[in-house]
PDB file of C-alpha atoms in Angstrom:
ATOM      1  CA  ILE A   1     109.354 -71.579  78.227  1.00 47.00           C
ATOM      2  CA  SER A   2     106.093 -71.858  80.154  1.00 52.00           C
ATOM      3  CA  PHE A   3     104.823 -68.477  81.276  1.00 54.00           C
ATOM      4  CA  THR A   4     102.030 -68.498  83.851  1.00 61.00           C
ATOM      5  CA  PHE A   5     100.852 -65.637  86.002  1.00 57.00           C
ATOM      6  CA  GLY A   6     102.876 -67.054  88.901  1.00 58.00           C
ATOM      7  CA  ASN A   7     106.008 -67.337  86.779  1.00 61.00           C
ATOM      8  CA  LEU A   8     105.556 -63.783  85.508  1.00 61.00           C
ATOM      9  CA  LEU A   9     105.150 -62.505  89.065  1.00 64.00           C
ATOM     10  CA  LEU A  10     108.226 -64.472  90.128  1.00 61.00           C
ATOM     11  CA  LEU A  11     110.216 -63.078  87.188  1.00 62.00           C
ATOM     12  CA  MET A  12     109.352 -59.522  88.212  1.00 65.00           C
ATOM     13  CA  ALA A  13     109.735 -59.847  91.984  1.00 67.00           C
ATOM     14  CA  LEU A  14     112.706 -62.165  92.516  1.00 66.00           C
ATOM     15  CA  PRO A  15     115.370 -59.953  90.867  1.00 67.00           C
ATOM     16  CA  TYR A  16     114.361 -57.112  93.196  1.00 64.00           C
ATOM     17  CA  PHE A  17     114.689 -59.290  96.278  1.00 69.00           C
ATOM     18  CA  LEU A  18     117.998 -60.725  95.066  1.00 67.00           C
ATOM     19  CA  VAL A  19     119.602 -57.370  94.306  1.00 66.00           C
ATOM     20  CA  VAL A  20     118.122 -55.166  97.043  1.00 66.00           C
ATOM     21  CA  LEU A  21     117.328 -57.411 100.004  1.00 66.00           C
ATOM     22  CA  SER A  22     120.413 -59.605  99.726  1.00 68.00           C
ATOM     23  CA  GLU A  23     122.617 -56.795 101.075  1.00 71.00           C
ATOM     24  CA  LEU A  24     121.611 -57.161 104.740  1.00 73.00           C
ATOM     25  CA  PRO A  25     122.113 -60.940 105.179  1.00 75.00           C
ATOM     26  CA  VAL A  26     125.332 -60.782 103.162  1.00 75.00           C
ATOM     27  CA  ALA A  27     126.641 -57.995 105.430  1.00 76.00           C
ATOM     28  CA  LEU A  28     125.793 -60.067 108.522  1.00 80.00           C
ATOM     29  CA  ILE A  29     127.500 -63.165 107.098  1.00 79.00           C
ATOM     30  CA  GLY A  30     130.494 -61.074 105.999  1.00 75.00           C
ATOM     31  CA  GLY A  31     130.854 -59.485 109.416  1.00 76.00           C
ATOM     32  CA  LEU A  32     130.729 -62.872 111.135  1.00 80.00           C
ATOM     33  CA  ALA A  33     133.182 -64.437 108.682  1.00 75.00           C
ATOM     34  CA  GLY A  34     135.465 -61.427 108.984  1.00 73.00           C
ATOM     35  CA  ARG A  35     135.673 -61.756 112.756  1.00 76.00           C
ATOM     36  CA  LEU A  36     136.207 -65.518 112.627  1.00 78.00           C
ATOM     37  CA  ALA A  37     138.847 -65.359 109.884  1.00 75.00           C
ATOM     38  CA  GLY A  38     140.485 -62.131 111.052  1.00 74.00           C
ATOM     39  CA  MET A  39     139.869 -60.324 107.750  1.00 71.00           C
ATOM     40  CA  ASP A  40     140.638 -56.652 107.401  1.00 66.00           C
ATOM     41  CA  ALA A  41     137.970 -54.233 106.170  1.00 64.00           C
ATOM     42  CA  GLY A  42     138.997 -54.464 102.501  1.00 60.00           C
ATOM     43  CA  ASN A  43     139.032 -58.265 102.353  1.00 66.00           C
ATOM     44  CA  ARG A  44     135.742 -58.476 104.253  1.00 71.00           C
ATOM     45  CA  LYS A  45     134.111 -56.085 101.792  1.00 70.00           C
ATOM     46  CA  ALA A  46     135.430 -58.090  98.847  1.00 67.00           C
ATOM     47  CA  PHE A  47     134.110 -61.296 100.415  1.00 73.00           C
ATOM     48  CA  GLU A  48     130.677 -59.706 100.916  1.00 73.00           C
ATOM     49  CA  LEU A  49     130.501 -58.519  97.315  1.00 71.00           C
ATOM     50  CA  ILE A  50     131.540 -61.909  95.911  1.00 73.00           C
ATOM     51  CA  LEU A  51     129.054 -63.693  98.194  1.00 77.00           C
ATOM     52  CA  ARG A  52     126.286 -61.326  97.186  1.00 73.00           C
ATOM     53  CA  TYR A  53     126.846 -61.844  93.487  1.00 72.00           C
ATOM     54  CA  PHE A  54     127.180 -65.598  94.007  1.00 76.00           C
ATOM     55  CA  LEU A  55     123.752 -65.621  95.678  1.00 75.00           C
ATOM     56  CA  ILE A  56     122.332 -63.503  92.874  1.00 72.00           C
ATOM     57  CA  GLY A  57     123.768 -65.963  90.347  1.00 72.00           C
ATOM     58  CA  LEU A  58     122.185 -68.915  92.173  1.00 76.00           C
ATOM     59  CA  GLY A  59     118.891 -67.054  92.286  1.00 73.00           C
ATOM     60  CA  VAL A  60     119.012 -66.381  88.554  1.00 71.00           C
ATOM     61  CA  VAL A  61     119.709 -70.073  87.816  1.00 73.00           C
ATOM     62  CA  TRP A  62     116.841 -71.128  90.096  1.00 70.00           C
ATOM     63  CA  LEU A  63     114.535 -68.586  88.454  1.00 68.00           C
ATOM     64  CA  ALA A  64     115.475 -69.876  84.999  1.00 69.00           C
ATOM     65  CA  ASP A  65     114.611 -73.390  86.125  1.00 68.00           C
ATOM     66  CA  GLN A  66     111.274 -72.278  87.591  1.00 65.00           C
ATOM     67  CA  ILE A  67     110.103 -70.576  84.407  1.00 64.00           C
ATOM     68  CA  GLY A  68     111.161 -73.580  82.306  1.00 65.00           C
ATOM     69  CA  LEU A  69     114.255 -72.179  80.629  1.00 60.00           C
ATOM     70  CA  ASN A  70     116.052 -75.252  79.288  1.00 59.00           C
ATOM     71  CA  GLY A  71     119.781 -75.845  79.027  1.00 57.00           C
ATOM     72  CA  THR A  72     119.922 -75.070  75.314  1.00 61.00           C
ATOM     73  CA  ALA A  73     118.324 -71.674  75.857  1.00 57.00           C
ATOM     74  CA  ILE A  74     120.673 -70.932  78.758  1.00 57.00           C
ATOM     75  CA  ALA A  75     123.672 -71.848  76.604  1.00 58.00           C
ATOM     76  CA  ALA A  76     122.410 -69.578  73.812  1.00 59.00           C
ATOM     77  CA  ILE A  77     121.939 -66.697  76.228  1.00 58.00           C
ATOM     78  CA  ALA A  78     125.392 -67.302  77.737  1.00 57.00           C
ATOM     79  CA  GLY A  79     126.913 -67.275  74.256  1.00 60.00           C
ATOM     80  CA  GLY A  80     125.203 -63.993  73.472  1.00 58.00           C
ATOM     81  CA  LEU A  81     126.400 -62.514  76.731  1.00 58.00           C
ATOM     82  CA  SER A  82     129.975 -63.589  76.007  1.00 58.00           C
ATOM     83  CA  VAL A  83     129.860 -61.745  72.675  1.00 59.00           C
ATOM     84  CA  GLY A  84     128.379 -58.709  74.406  1.00 57.00           C
ATOM     85  CA  LEU A  85     131.067 -58.918  77.050  1.00 55.00           C
ATOM     86  CA  GLY A  86     133.709 -58.657  74.351  1.00 57.00           C
ATOM     87  CA  PHE A  87     132.159 -55.542  72.842  1.00 55.00           C
ATOM     88  CA  GLY A  88     129.393 -53.714  74.689  1.00 54.00           C
ATOM     89  CA  ILE A  89     130.199 -54.317  78.347  1.00 63.00           C
ATOM     90  CA  LYS A  90     133.981 -54.761  78.258  1.00 70.00           C
ATOM     91  CA  GLU A  91     134.490 -51.659  80.417  1.00 74.00           C
ATOM     92  CA  VAL A  92     131.909 -52.876  82.942  1.00 72.00           C
ATOM     93  CA  PHE A  93     133.752 -56.174  83.264  1.00 74.00           C
ATOM     94  CA  SER A  94     137.094 -54.355  83.590  1.00 80.00           C
ATOM     95  CA  ASN A  95     135.699 -52.190  86.381  1.00 80.00           C
ATOM     96  CA  PHE A  96     134.276 -55.303  88.060  1.00 76.00           C
ATOM     97  CA  VAL A  97     137.678 -57.034  88.102  1.00 79.00           C
ATOM     98  CA  SER A  98     139.472 -53.806  89.100  1.00 82.00           C
ATOM     99  CA  GLY A  99     137.115 -53.304  92.050  1.00 77.00           C
ATOM    100  CA  LEU A 100     137.720 -56.811  93.364  1.00 75.00           C
ATOM    101  CA  TRP A 101     141.472 -56.464  92.918  1.00 78.00           C
ATOM    102  CA  LEU A 102     141.585 -53.107  94.736  1.00 79.00           C
ATOM    103  CA  LEU A 103     139.584 -54.518  97.646  1.00 73.00           C
ATOM    104  CA  PHE A 104     141.676 -57.666  98.023  1.00 72.00           C
ATOM    105  CA  GLU A 105     144.947 -55.791  97.624  1.00 74.00           C
ATOM    106  CA  GLY A 106     143.861 -53.093 100.062  1.00 73.00           C
ATOM    107  CA  SER A 107     145.264 -50.281  97.913  1.00 77.00           C
ATOM    108  CA  LEU A 108     141.910 -48.454  98.010  1.00 81.00           C
ATOM    109  CA  ARG A 109     139.397 -48.906 100.827  1.00 79.00           C
ATOM    110  CA  PRO A 110     136.287 -47.114 102.120  1.00 78.00           C
ATOM    111  CA  GLY A 111     137.422 -44.312 104.432  1.00 79.00           C
ATOM    112  CA  ASP A 112     140.699 -43.636 102.592  1.00 83.00           C
ATOM    113  CA  VAL A 113     141.616 -40.057 101.703  1.00 85.00           C
ATOM    114  CA  VAL A 114     142.929 -39.693  98.142  1.00 87.00           C
ATOM    115  CA  LEU A 115     143.916 -36.866  95.824  1.00 87.00           C
ATOM    116  CA  HIS A 116     141.626 -36.955  92.772  1.00 87.00           C
ATOM    117  CA  GLN A 117     142.032 -34.342  90.034  1.00 86.00           C
ATOM    118  CA  GLY A 118     143.740 -31.981  92.488  1.00 83.00           C
ATOM    119  CA  ASP A 119     141.069 -32.269  95.195  1.00 86.00           C
ATOM    120  CA  LEU A 120     141.185 -34.132  98.499  1.00 85.00           C
ATOM    121  CA  CYS A 121     138.415 -36.742  98.556  1.00 89.00           C
ATOM    122  CA  ARG A 122     137.322 -39.405 101.012  1.00 87.00           C
ATOM    123  CA  VAL A 123     136.294 -42.814  99.660  1.00 88.00           C
ATOM    124  CA  ASN A 124     132.735 -43.413 100.844  1.00 85.00           C
ATOM    125  CA  LYS A 125     132.077 -46.642  98.972  1.00 82.00           C
ATOM    126  CA  LEU A 126     133.970 -49.002  96.713  1.00 78.00           C
ATOM    127  CA  GLY A 127     131.525 -50.939  94.584  1.00 75.00           C
ATOM    128  CA  LEU A 128     132.088 -53.471  91.847  1.00 70.00           C
ATOM    129  CA  ARG A 129     131.746 -50.875  89.082  1.00 80.00           C
ATOM    130  CA  ALA A 130     132.788 -47.559  90.602  1.00 87.00           C
ATOM    131  CA  ALA A 131     134.051 -45.850  93.727  1.00 88.00           C
ATOM    132  CA  THR A 132     131.994 -43.107  95.359  1.00 90.00           C
ATOM    133  CA  LEU A 133     134.142 -40.230  96.618  1.00 92.00           C
ATOM    134  CA  LYS A 134     133.131 -37.239  98.723  1.00 90.00           C
ATOM    135  CA  ARG A 135     135.092 -34.127  97.737  1.00 89.00           C
ATOM    136  CA  ASN A 136     136.406 -32.194 100.703  1.00 81.00           C
ATOM    137  CA  GLY A 137     136.028 -28.717  99.205  1.00 75.00           C
ATOM    138  CA  ASP A 138     132.297 -28.657  98.449  1.00 82.00           C
ATOM    139  CA  ASN A 139     131.082 -32.021  99.837  1.00 83.00           C
ATOM    140  CA  ALA A 140     130.094 -33.144  96.324  1.00 89.00           C
ATOM    141  CA  GLU A 141     129.931 -36.873  95.595  1.00 90.00           C
ATOM    142  CA  LEU A 142     132.004 -38.173  92.688  1.00 91.00           C
ATOM    143  CA  VAL A 143     131.442 -41.536  91.026  1.00 92.00           C
ATOM    144  CA  VAL A 144     134.762 -42.710  89.582  1.00 91.00           C
ATOM    145  CA  PRO A 145     135.180 -46.000  87.641  1.00 90.00           C
ATOM    146  CA  ASN A 146     137.337 -48.518  89.484  1.00 87.00           C
ATOM    147  CA  GLN A 147     139.610 -48.874  86.480  1.00 87.00           C
ATOM    148  CA  THR A 148     140.781 -45.288  87.004  1.00 88.00           C
ATOM    149  CA  PHE A 149     142.437 -46.261  90.286  1.00 86.00           C
ATOM    150  CA  PHE A 150     143.655 -49.565  88.859  1.00 83.00           C
ATOM    151  CA  ILE A 151     145.625 -48.232  85.877  1.00 83.00           C
ATOM    152  CA  ALA A 152     146.613 -44.715  87.006  1.00 83.00           C
ATOM    153  CA  THR A 153     148.842 -43.426  89.784  1.00 83.00           C
ATOM    154  CA  THR A 154     146.770 -42.537  92.856  1.00 81.00           C
ATOM    155  CA  THR A 155     147.994 -40.341  95.700  1.00 84.00           C
ATOM    156  CA  THR A 156     146.590 -41.566  99.012  1.00 82.00           C
ATOM    157  CA  TYR A 157     147.087 -39.980 102.424  1.00 78.00           C
ATOM    158  CA  THR A 158     145.787 -42.931 104.416  1.00 72.00           C
ATOM    159  CA  GLY A 159     147.366 -45.924 102.708  1.00 65.00           C
ATOM    160  CA  SER A 160     149.625 -47.130 105.524  1.00 64.00           C
ATOM    161  CA  GLU A 161     148.886 -44.404 108.076  1.00 66.00           C
ATOM    162  CA  ASP A 162     146.676 -41.327 108.465  1.00 68.00           C
ATOM    163  CA  LEU A 163     149.438 -38.891 109.404  1.00 81.00           C
ATOM    164  CA  ARG A 164     150.266 -36.179 106.901  1.00 84.00           C
ATOM    165  CA  CYS A 165     152.997 -33.542 106.887  1.00 90.00           C
ATOM    166  CA  ALA A 166     152.333 -30.057 105.513  1.00 91.00           C
ATOM    167  CA  THR A 167     154.616 -27.056 105.039  1.00 94.00           C
ATOM    168  CA  LEU A 168     153.946 -23.332 105.295  1.00 94.00           C
ATOM    169  CA  GLN A 169     156.290 -20.850 103.655  1.00 95.00           C
ATOM    170  CA  VAL A 170     156.714 -17.574 105.561  1.00 95.00           C
ATOM    171  CA  ARG A 171     158.870 -14.503 104.853  1.00 94.00           C
ATOM    172  CA  ALA A 172     160.372 -12.066 107.353  1.00 94.00           C
ATOM    173  CA  ASP A 173     162.647  -9.040 106.961  1.00 93.00           C
ATOM    174  CA  TYR A 174     166.427  -9.339 107.336  1.00 93.00           C
ATOM    175  CA  LYS A 175     166.465  -7.258 110.523  1.00 92.00           C
ATOM    176  CA  GLN A 176     164.976 -10.113 112.551  1.00 93.00           C
ATOM    177  CA  ASP A 177     167.009 -12.720 114.389  1.00 94.00           C
ATOM    178  CA  PRO A 178     166.304 -16.030 112.592  1.00 95.00           C
ATOM    179  CA  ASP A 179     166.273 -17.943 115.874  1.00 96.00           C
ATOM    180  CA  ARG A 180     163.584 -15.615 117.185  1.00 95.00           C
ATOM    181  CA  VAL A 181     161.410 -16.088 114.099  1.00 96.00           C
ATOM    182  CA  ILE A 182     161.839 -19.881 114.200  1.00 96.00           C
ATOM    183  CA  ALA A 183     160.926 -20.003 117.898  1.00 96.00           C
ATOM    184  CA  LEU A 184     157.813 -17.908 117.208  1.00 96.00           C
ATOM    185  CA  LEU A 185     156.723 -20.149 114.323  1.00 96.00           C
ATOM    186  CA  LEU A 186     157.108 -23.247 116.485  1.00 96.00           C
ATOM    187  CA  ASP A 187     155.110 -21.641 119.287  1.00 96.00           C
ATOM    188  CA  ILE A 188     152.331 -20.794 116.811  1.00 96.00           C
ATOM    189  CA  ALA A 189     152.239 -24.364 115.497  1.00 95.00           C
ATOM    190  CA  ARG A 190     152.081 -25.844 119.000  1.00 95.00           C
ATOM    191  CA  SER A 191     149.195 -23.540 119.931  1.00 93.00           C
ATOM    192  CA  ASP A 192     146.892 -25.256 117.418  1.00 93.00           C
ATOM    193  CA  GLN A 193     145.459 -28.425 118.964  1.00 92.00           C
ATOM    194  CA  ARG A 194     145.040 -30.031 115.549  1.00 92.00           C
ATOM    195  CA  VAL A 195     148.820 -29.942 115.003  1.00 94.00           C
ATOM    196  CA  LEU A 196     150.385 -33.104 116.419  1.00 93.00           C
ATOM    197  CA  SER A 197     153.059 -32.945 119.085  1.00 92.00           C
ATOM    198  CA  ASP A 198     154.467 -36.289 117.925  1.00 90.00           C
ATOM    199  CA  PRO A 199     155.920 -35.973 115.330  1.00 91.00           C
ATOM    200  CA  ALA A 200     156.744 -32.472 116.550  1.00 94.00           C
ATOM    201  CA  PRO A 201     156.572 -29.427 114.253  1.00 95.00           C
ATOM    202  CA  SER A 202     159.844 -28.037 112.942  1.00 96.00           C
ATOM    203  CA  ALA A 203     160.916 -24.760 111.353  1.00 96.00           C
ATOM    204  CA  SER A 204     163.997 -23.722 109.409  1.00 96.00           C
ATOM    205  CA  VAL A 205     165.443 -21.088 107.086  1.00 96.00           C
ATOM    206  CA  SER A 206     164.556 -22.353 103.629  1.00 94.00           C
ATOM    207  CA  ASN A 207     166.033 -19.571 101.482  1.00 93.00           C
ATOM    208  CA  LEU A 208     167.706 -16.176 101.550  1.00 93.00           C
ATOM    209  CA  GLY A 209     165.673 -14.181  99.065  1.00 89.00           C
ATOM    210  CA  PRO A 210     166.516 -10.789  97.568  1.00 87.00           C
ATOM    211  CA  TYR A 211     164.033  -8.959  99.812  1.00 88.00           C
ATOM    212  CA  ALA A 212     163.348 -11.301 102.722  1.00 92.00           C
ATOM    213  CA  VAL A 213     164.462 -14.359 104.641  1.00 94.00           C
ATOM    214  CA  GLU A 214     162.219 -17.296 103.752  1.00 95.00           C
ATOM    215  CA  TYR A 215     161.230 -19.800 106.456  1.00 96.00           C
ATOM    216  CA  GLY A 216     159.533 -23.182 106.245  1.00 96.00           C
ATOM    217  CA  LEU A 217     157.197 -24.444 108.969  1.00 96.00           C
ATOM    218  CA  ASP A 218     156.627 -28.225 108.847  1.00 96.00           C
ATOM    219  CA  TYR A 219     153.807 -29.718 110.919  1.00 95.00           C
ATOM    220  CA  TRP A 220     151.876 -32.966 111.131  1.00 94.00           C
ATOM    221  CA  MET A 221     148.139 -33.636 111.278  1.00 91.00           C
ATOM    222  CA  SER A 222     146.064 -36.767 111.816  1.00 86.00           C
ATOM    223  CA  ASP A 223     143.210 -35.881 109.439  1.00 82.00           C
ATOM    224  CA  PRO A 224     144.342 -34.877 105.928  1.00 81.00           C
ATOM    225  CA  THR A 225     140.899 -33.489 105.082  1.00 79.00           C
ATOM    226  CA  LYS A 226     141.462 -30.704 107.643  1.00 84.00           C
ATOM    227  CA  SER A 227     144.637 -29.526 105.891  1.00 86.00           C
ATOM    228  CA  ALA A 228     143.162 -26.361 104.347  1.00 86.00           C
ATOM    229  CA  GLY A 229     141.495 -25.272 107.610  1.00 90.00           C
ATOM    230  CA  ILE A 230     144.637 -25.825 109.677  1.00 93.00           C
ATOM    231  CA  ALA A 231     146.808 -23.942 107.176  1.00 94.00           C
ATOM    232  CA  SER A 232     144.375 -21.009 107.139  1.00 94.00           C
ATOM    233  CA  ALA A 233     144.294 -20.832 110.954  1.00 95.00           C
ATOM    234  CA  LEU A 234     148.088 -20.927 111.174  1.00 96.00           C
ATOM    235  CA  ARG A 235     148.461 -18.158 108.584  1.00 96.00           C
ATOM    236  CA  ARG A 236     146.028 -15.933 110.479  1.00 96.00           C
ATOM    237  CA  THR A 237     147.887 -16.550 113.739  1.00 96.00           C
ATOM    238  CA  ILE A 238     151.264 -15.902 112.080  1.00 96.00           C
ATOM    239  CA  LEU A 239     150.022 -12.586 110.686  1.00 95.00           C
ATOM    240  CA  ARG A 240     148.635 -11.510 114.058  1.00 95.00           C
ATOM    241  CA  ARG A 241     151.678 -12.582 116.070  1.00 95.00           C
ATOM    242  CA  PHE A 242     154.119 -11.007 113.613  1.00 95.00           C
ATOM    243  CA  ARG A 243     152.287  -7.700 113.973  1.00 94.00           C
ATOM    244  CA  GLU A 244     152.375  -7.972 117.760  1.00 94.00           C
ATOM    245  CA  GLU A 245     156.112  -8.769 117.715  1.00 93.00           C
ATOM    246  CA  GLY A 246     156.936  -6.038 115.182  1.00 93.00           C
ATOM    247  CA  ILE A 247     158.127  -8.501 112.540  1.00 93.00           C
ATOM    248  CA  GLU A 248     157.626  -7.206 109.028  1.00 92.00           C
ATOM    249  CA  ILE A 249     156.695  -9.373 106.059  1.00 91.00           C
ATOM    250  CA  PRO A 250     158.413  -7.681 103.096  1.00 88.00           C
ATOM    251  CA  THR A 251     156.532  -7.399  99.822  1.00 80.00           C
ATOM    252  CA  LEU A 252     158.059  -7.413  96.377  1.00 70.00           C
ATOM    253  CA  PRO A 253     158.497  -3.937  94.893  1.00 67.00           C
ATOM    254  CA  VAL A 254     155.980  -2.933  92.257  1.00 52.00           C
ATOM    255  CA  PRO A 255     157.702  -2.602  88.851  1.00 57.00           C
ATOM    256  CA  PRO A 256     157.429   0.838  87.241  1.00 59.00           C
ATOM    257  CA  ALA A 257     154.594   1.266  84.771  1.00 54.00           C
TER     258      ALA A 257
END
């Protein structure tokens, strides 16, 4: 290996340009190829990532040639990397393959809403090692290895469509006409603009409890991340309207001490 000042400068600067500055031209090429080939967002992203790493690989080979790294040395380094791949960076390689598979398959894409550890999260970015999620509750960003979504069951609310159905359970006393309560619940659901009219909301008697009649209000929304806010608004409106209509919500008796 022949190290000169120019080679040393090239060795320090080229990796930065390959890794950082390759993103913009790759995105432009990927966007053009996606439009010409009719790729969806997931396949286009996978194509961009593969192209980017292909260019980085070419740059590394060219750099090795410029600094005088011969074929024997390259083979020795490749052999060492293969051993390391089997031990030290096996998980990195697994996440790399999982990320490509998820992108090509389309089972997880940027913009999807998924349930992760009990929290609704939106996928901000799907990289080759990990997915970046934004948690709906506190807006925190979570970095989750791709292999997690590849080997475990993932609940997604935007896989084939964005619509999501939610149900509210409401109790009312036995003195009330069930048809009246159902009509009131439907009117409350329709009054919220975030509740879709198609599919239309529905309400029914779900159970006859020991102290109250239990009703279920089913409604649809287009943005699953707004589920908690919509449910809270509907509960507040139900409480207010029930008071105005004189409908009591029975409470369970307190057991004797």
